[in-house]
Amino acid sequence: MSSLRTLVFFATPAHDCSYLPDREATTMFVDPRAQIDKKLYSQLTSLGFRRSGSHYYRPHCEACNACIPVRLNVTDFQPDRSQRRVLKKNSDVECRLVPAVFDENYYRLYANYVELRHKDGDMYPPSREQFTSFLVEGAMDSWFLEMRIDGALIGLAAIDSLDDGLSAIYTVFDPTYEHRSLGTFAVLWQIEETRRRNLPHLYLGYWIKQCRKMNYKTRFRPIEALRSGQWQTIDIA
C-alpha cells in the first residue's frame, strides 16, 4: 500500500482554465498506479486534493492561486435564516444513502442536469462512460445520497467517507425542482450526517472568489480555507 512518503506526483501541461476566462491551469495528480486506501485518501484530502473517479488531483498553477480548498467545521455550524427555509421547504424529501454504483435512473438524472445547466462546461455532452469514470470508478467508502419525493428520484449527491469527515463530491438534481435549492439541501444533510458520525469536517472542494457558481460554499460558516499548508477560519464578509 502506498503512503505519502512513497507517492509519485505528475503535472499536466498547461490548459484552458475551466473556471476563469483567459487563464491557463496546471493540475497535479497522484500516479494512477499508486494504491490508495482510506487513510491515505483522508491525508491527501487534508492537503487539498480531491477525487475524480480513480484520480486524485489538486490545482498546481504557477501564476495563480485562485482555487482554495475549503471545509466546514460542522461542530460550530448553525444554519442561517435562508438555510432554515431550505430545510423546511424540503421536509418532505426522503433521503437515503446507497453504495455508489451505476444505475440507469441515476445516469438519466445526471445527464438531464448536465444538458440543462452545464452546456458550457467540460462535462458536456454527458455519457454513461463519463458518469461512471467520474462518480463510480475509484469508489472506496463512497455513497450516493438519494433524494426522493413520493418515490421519485429528484436529486443525487456523491459523498466520500474520510477518517475525519465527509467529502462532498458532486450533486445533481432534476432542474424542474430548482425552486427547492436541492444543492444547498444536500450540503445541509451532509453536515448533519457528519455530526451523526461524530466527525469534525465536511470538505467542500475548491472555492474561487471570482467564480459566481462557487459562492454558495461560503454561505456555510464557519468556513476554513487551506492556505500556506494550514487550515484557517476565514471571514468571507
CSV table of C-alpha atoms in Angstrom, one decimal:
chain,number,residue,atom,x,y,z
A,1,MET,CA,0.0,0.0,0.0
A,2,SER,CA,1.2,3.5,-0.9
A,3,SER,CA,2.0,6.2,1.7
A,4,LEU,CA,2.5,10.0,1.5
A,5,ARG,CA,6.2,9.3,1.6
A,6,THR,CA,6.2,7.0,-1.4
A,7,LEU,CA,3.7,8.7,-3.6
A,8,VAL,CA,4.8,10.0,-7.0
A,9,PHE,CA,3.1,13.1,-8.5
A,10,PHE,CA,2.7,14.3,-12.1
A,11,ALA,CA,1.6,17.6,-13.5
A,12,THR,CA,-0.4,18.1,-16.7
A,13,PRO,CA,0.6,20.5,-19.4
A,14,ALA,CA,-1.0,24.0,-19.1
A,15,HIS,CA,-4.6,24.0,-20.4
A,16,ASP,CA,-7.5,26.4,-20.5
A,17,CYS,CA,-8.9,27.1,-17.0
A,18,SER,CA,-12.4,25.7,-16.6
A,19,TYR,CA,-13.4,28.5,-14.1
A,20,LEU,CA,-11.7,31.7,-15.0
A,21,PRO,CA,-11.6,33.1,-18.6
A,22,ASP,CA,-8.3,33.9,-20.2
A,23,ARG,CA,-6.3,31.9,-17.8
A,24,GLU,CA,-4.3,28.7,-18.1
A,25,ALA,CA,-4.3,25.9,-15.4
A,26,THR,CA,-2.0,23.1,-14.5
A,27,THR,CA,-3.1,20.1,-12.4
A,28,MET,CA,-1.0,18.0,-10.1
A,29,PHE,CA,-2.2,14.4,-9.8
A,30,VAL,CA,-1.2,11.2,-8.0
A,31,ASP,CA,0.4,8.5,-10.0
A,32,PRO,CA,-2.6,6.3,-11.1
A,33,ARG,CA,-0.6,3.2,-10.3
A,34,ALA,CA,-0.5,4.1,-6.6
A,35,GLN,CA,-2.6,2.0,-4.2
A,36,ILE,CA,-4.7,4.5,-2.2
A,37,ASP,CA,-6.6,3.3,0.9
A,38,LYS,CA,-9.0,5.4,3.0
A,39,LYS,CA,-6.2,6.6,5.4
A,40,LEU,CA,-4.1,7.9,2.5
A,41,TYR,CA,-7.1,9.4,0.8
A,42,SER,CA,-8.0,11.2,4.0
A,43,GLN,CA,-4.5,12.5,4.3
A,44,LEU,CA,-4.5,13.7,0.7
A,45,THR,CA,-7.8,15.5,1.2
A,46,SER,CA,-6.5,17.3,4.2
A,47,LEU,CA,-3.6,18.5,1.9
A,48,GLY,CA,-6.1,20.0,-0.6
A,49,PHE,CA,-6.5,17.1,-3.0
A,50,ARG,CA,-9.8,15.9,-4.5
A,51,ARG,CA,-11.0,12.7,-6.0
A,52,SER,CA,-12.5,12.4,-9.5
A,53,GLY,CA,-13.1,8.7,-10.2
A,54,SER,CA,-9.8,6.9,-9.8
A,55,HIS,CA,-7.8,10.1,-9.9
A,56,TYR,CA,-6.6,12.3,-7.1
A,57,TYR,CA,-5.6,15.8,-8.0
A,58,ARG,CA,-5.2,19.4,-7.0
A,59,PRO,CA,-4.5,22.7,-8.8
A,60,HIS,CA,-0.9,23.4,-9.4
A,61,CYS,CA,-0.9,26.7,-11.3
A,62,GLU,CA,2.4,28.6,-11.5
A,63,ALA,CA,1.0,32.1,-11.6
A,64,CYS,CA,-2.4,31.7,-9.9
A,65,ASN,CA,-3.7,30.5,-6.5
A,66,ALA,CA,-7.4,31.3,-7.0
A,67,CYS,CA,-8.5,27.7,-6.3
A,68,ILE,CA,-8.7,27.5,-2.5
A,69,PRO,CA,-9.6,24.2,-0.7
A,70,VAL,CA,-12.4,24.8,1.8
A,71,ARG,CA,-14.0,22.7,4.5
A,72,LEU,CA,-16.7,23.3,7.1
A,73,ASN,CA,-16.3,22.8,10.9
A,74,VAL,CA,-19.7,21.1,11.4
A,75,THR,CA,-19.5,21.3,15.2
A,76,ASP,CA,-19.8,25.1,15.1
A,77,PHE,CA,-22.2,25.4,12.2
A,78,GLN,CA,-25.6,26.9,12.7
A,79,PRO,CA,-27.9,27.3,9.7
A,80,ASP,CA,-28.9,30.9,8.8
A,81,ARG,CA,-32.4,32.0,8.0
A,82,SER,CA,-32.2,31.2,4.3
A,83,GLN,CA,-30.8,27.7,5.1
A,84,ARG,CA,-33.6,27.1,7.6
A,85,ARG,CA,-36.1,27.9,4.9
A,86,VAL,CA,-34.4,25.4,2.6
A,87,LEU,CA,-34.7,22.7,5.3
A,88,LYS,CA,-38.4,23.5,5.9
A,89,LYS,CA,-39.1,23.6,2.2
A,90,ASN,CA,-37.6,20.1,1.8
A,91,SER,CA,-39.1,18.4,4.9
A,92,ASP,CA,-41.0,16.1,2.6
A,93,VAL,CA,-37.8,14.8,0.8
A,94,GLU,CA,-36.9,11.2,1.6
A,95,CYS,CA,-33.1,10.8,1.9
A,96,ARG,CA,-31.2,7.5,1.8
A,97,LEU,CA,-27.6,6.6,1.5
A,98,VAL,CA,-26.8,3.8,-1.0
A,99,PRO,CA,-23.5,2.5,-2.4
A,100,ALA,CA,-22.0,4.5,-5.3
A,101,VAL,CA,-22.8,2.2,-8.3
A,102,PHE,CA,-24.1,2.8,-11.8
A,103,ASP,CA,-27.8,2.8,-12.2
A,104,GLU,CA,-29.7,3.9,-15.3
A,105,ASN,CA,-32.0,6.2,-13.3
A,106,TYR,CA,-29.0,7.9,-11.7
A,107,TYR,CA,-27.5,8.4,-15.1
A,108,ARG,CA,-30.6,9.9,-16.6
A,109,LEU,CA,-30.9,12.4,-13.7
A,110,TYR,CA,-27.2,13.3,-14.2
A,111,ALA,CA,-27.5,13.6,-18.0
A,112,ASN,CA,-30.6,15.8,-17.7
A,113,TYR,CA,-28.8,18.1,-15.2
A,114,VAL,CA,-25.7,18.5,-17.3
A,115,GLU,CA,-27.6,19.1,-20.5
A,116,LEU,CA,-29.8,21.8,-19.0
A,117,ARG,CA,-27.3,23.5,-16.7
A,118,HIS,CA,-23.8,22.9,-17.8
A,119,LYS,CA,-23.7,23.0,-21.6
A,120,ASP,CA,-20.8,25.4,-21.3
A,121,GLY,CA,-18.7,23.1,-19.1
A,122,ASP,CA,-16.3,20.3,-19.8
A,123,MET,CA,-18.8,17.6,-18.7
A,124,TYR,CA,-20.9,18.3,-21.8
A,125,PRO,CA,-22.1,16.2,-23.5
A,126,PRO,CA,-22.8,13.6,-20.8
A,127,SER,CA,-22.3,9.9,-21.4
A,128,ARG,CA,-22.6,6.7,-19.3
A,129,GLU,CA,-18.9,6.2,-19.5
A,130,GLN,CA,-18.3,9.8,-18.2
A,131,PHE,CA,-20.8,9.3,-15.3
A,132,THR,CA,-19.0,6.0,-14.4
A,133,SER,CA,-15.5,7.4,-14.6
A,134,PHE,CA,-16.4,10.5,-12.6
A,135,LEU,CA,-18.7,9.1,-9.9
A,136,VAL,CA,-18.4,5.3,-9.7
A,137,GLU,CA,-14.8,4.3,-10.6
A,138,GLY,CA,-12.4,4.5,-7.7
A,139,ALA,CA,-15.2,4.3,-5.1
A,140,MET,CA,-13.8,3.3,-1.8
A,141,ASP,CA,-16.1,4.2,1.1
A,142,SER,CA,-18.3,6.1,-1.3
A,143,TRP,CA,-22.0,6.7,-1.3
A,144,PHE,CA,-24.9,8.3,-3.2
A,145,LEU,CA,-27.5,10.3,-1.3
A,146,GLU,CA,-30.8,9.6,-3.0
A,147,MET,CA,-33.3,12.5,-2.6
A,148,ARG,CA,-36.9,11.4,-3.4
A,149,ILE,CA,-40.4,12.7,-3.3
A,150,ASP,CA,-43.2,10.1,-3.3
A,151,GLY,CA,-40.6,7.5,-4.5
A,152,ALA,CA,-39.5,9.6,-7.5
A,153,LEU,CA,-35.7,10.4,-7.7
A,154,ILE,CA,-35.3,14.2,-7.8
A,155,GLY,CA,-31.7,14.6,-6.6
A,156,LEU,CA,-28.4,12.6,-6.1
A,157,ALA,CA,-25.3,13.6,-4.2
A,158,ALA,CA,-22.0,11.7,-4.4
A,159,ILE,CA,-20.2,11.5,-1.0
A,160,ASP,CA,-17.0,10.0,0.2
A,161,SER,CA,-16.4,9.0,3.8
A,162,LEU,CA,-13.0,10.0,5.3
A,163,ASP,CA,-11.2,9.4,8.6
A,164,ASP,CA,-12.0,13.0,9.8
A,165,GLY,CA,-15.3,13.7,8.0
A,166,LEU,CA,-17.2,13.5,4.7
A,167,SER,CA,-16.2,14.9,1.3
A,168,ALA,CA,-19.0,16.4,-0.9
A,169,ILE,CA,-18.0,15.2,-4.4
A,170,TYR,CA,-20.9,16.4,-6.6
A,171,THR,CA,-24.7,17.0,-6.6
A,172,VAL,CA,-27.2,16.8,-9.4
A,173,PHE,CA,-30.9,17.3,-9.4
A,174,ASP,CA,-34.0,17.5,-11.6
A,175,PRO,CA,-34.0,21.1,-12.8
A,176,THR,CA,-37.8,21.2,-12.5
A,177,TYR,CA,-37.2,21.2,-8.7
A,178,GLU,CA,-34.7,24.1,-8.8
A,179,HIS,CA,-37.0,26.2,-6.5
A,180,ARG,CA,-36.2,23.7,-3.7
A,181,SER,CA,-32.5,24.6,-3.6
A,182,LEU,CA,-31.5,20.9,-3.5
A,183,GLY,CA,-27.8,21.7,-3.8
A,184,THR,CA,-28.0,23.6,-0.5
A,185,PHE,CA,-30.2,21.0,1.0
A,186,ALA,CA,-27.7,18.2,0.1
A,187,VAL,CA,-24.9,20.1,1.9
A,188,LEU,CA,-27.1,20.7,5.0
A,189,TRP,CA,-27.9,16.9,5.0
A,190,GLN,CA,-24.2,16.1,4.8
A,191,ILE,CA,-23.5,18.4,7.7
A,192,GLU,CA,-25.9,16.6,9.9
A,193,GLU,CA,-24.6,13.2,8.7
A,194,THR,CA,-21.1,14.3,9.6
A,195,ARG,CA,-22.3,15.2,13.1
A,196,ARG,CA,-24.1,11.9,13.4
A,197,ARG,CA,-20.8,10.2,12.8
A,198,ASN,CA,-19.1,12.4,15.4
A,199,LEU,CA,-16.6,13.7,12.8
A,200,PRO,CA,-15.5,17.3,12.6
A,201,HIS,CA,-15.3,18.3,8.9
A,202,LEU,CA,-17.2,18.4,5.7
A,203,TYR,CA,-14.9,19.0,2.8
A,204,LEU,CA,-16.5,21.2,0.1
A,205,GLY,CA,-13.8,21.1,-2.6
A,206,TYR,CA,-12.4,24.3,-4.1
A,207,TRP,CA,-13.7,27.9,-3.7
A,208,ILE,CA,-12.8,30.6,-6.3
A,209,LYS,CA,-13.7,34.1,-5.2
A,210,GLN,CA,-14.2,35.3,-8.8
A,211,CYS,CA,-16.4,32.3,-9.8
A,212,ARG,CA,-20.1,33.0,-9.1
A,213,LYS,CA,-21.0,29.3,-9.3
A,214,MET,CA,-18.9,28.7,-6.2
A,215,ASN,CA,-20.3,31.4,-4.0
A,216,TYR,CA,-22.8,29.0,-2.3
A,217,LYS,CA,-19.9,27.3,-0.5
A,218,THR,CA,-19.1,30.4,1.6
A,219,ARG,CA,-22.6,30.6,2.9
A,220,PHE,CA,-21.8,27.7,5.2
A,221,ARG,CA,-19.9,29.0,8.2
A,222,PRO,CA,-17.5,28.8,9.9
A,223,ILE,CA,-15.7,28.0,6.7
A,224,GLU,CA,-12.0,27.0,6.8
A,225,ALA,CA,-9.5,27.5,3.9
A,226,LEU,CA,-6.2,25.8,3.3
A,227,ARG,CA,-3.6,28.5,2.9
A,228,SER,CA,0.2,28.0,3.1
A,229,GLY,CA,-0.3,24.5,4.3
A,230,GLN,CA,-2.6,25.5,7.2
A,231,TRP,CA,-6.4,25.3,7.7
A,232,GLN,CA,-7.6,28.7,8.8
A,233,THR,CA,-11.1,30.1,9.5
A,234,ILE,CA,-11.7,32.8,7.0
A,235,ASP,CA,-14.2,35.8,7.2
A,236,ILE,CA,-15.7,36.0,3.7
A,237,ALA,CA,-17.5,39.2,4.6
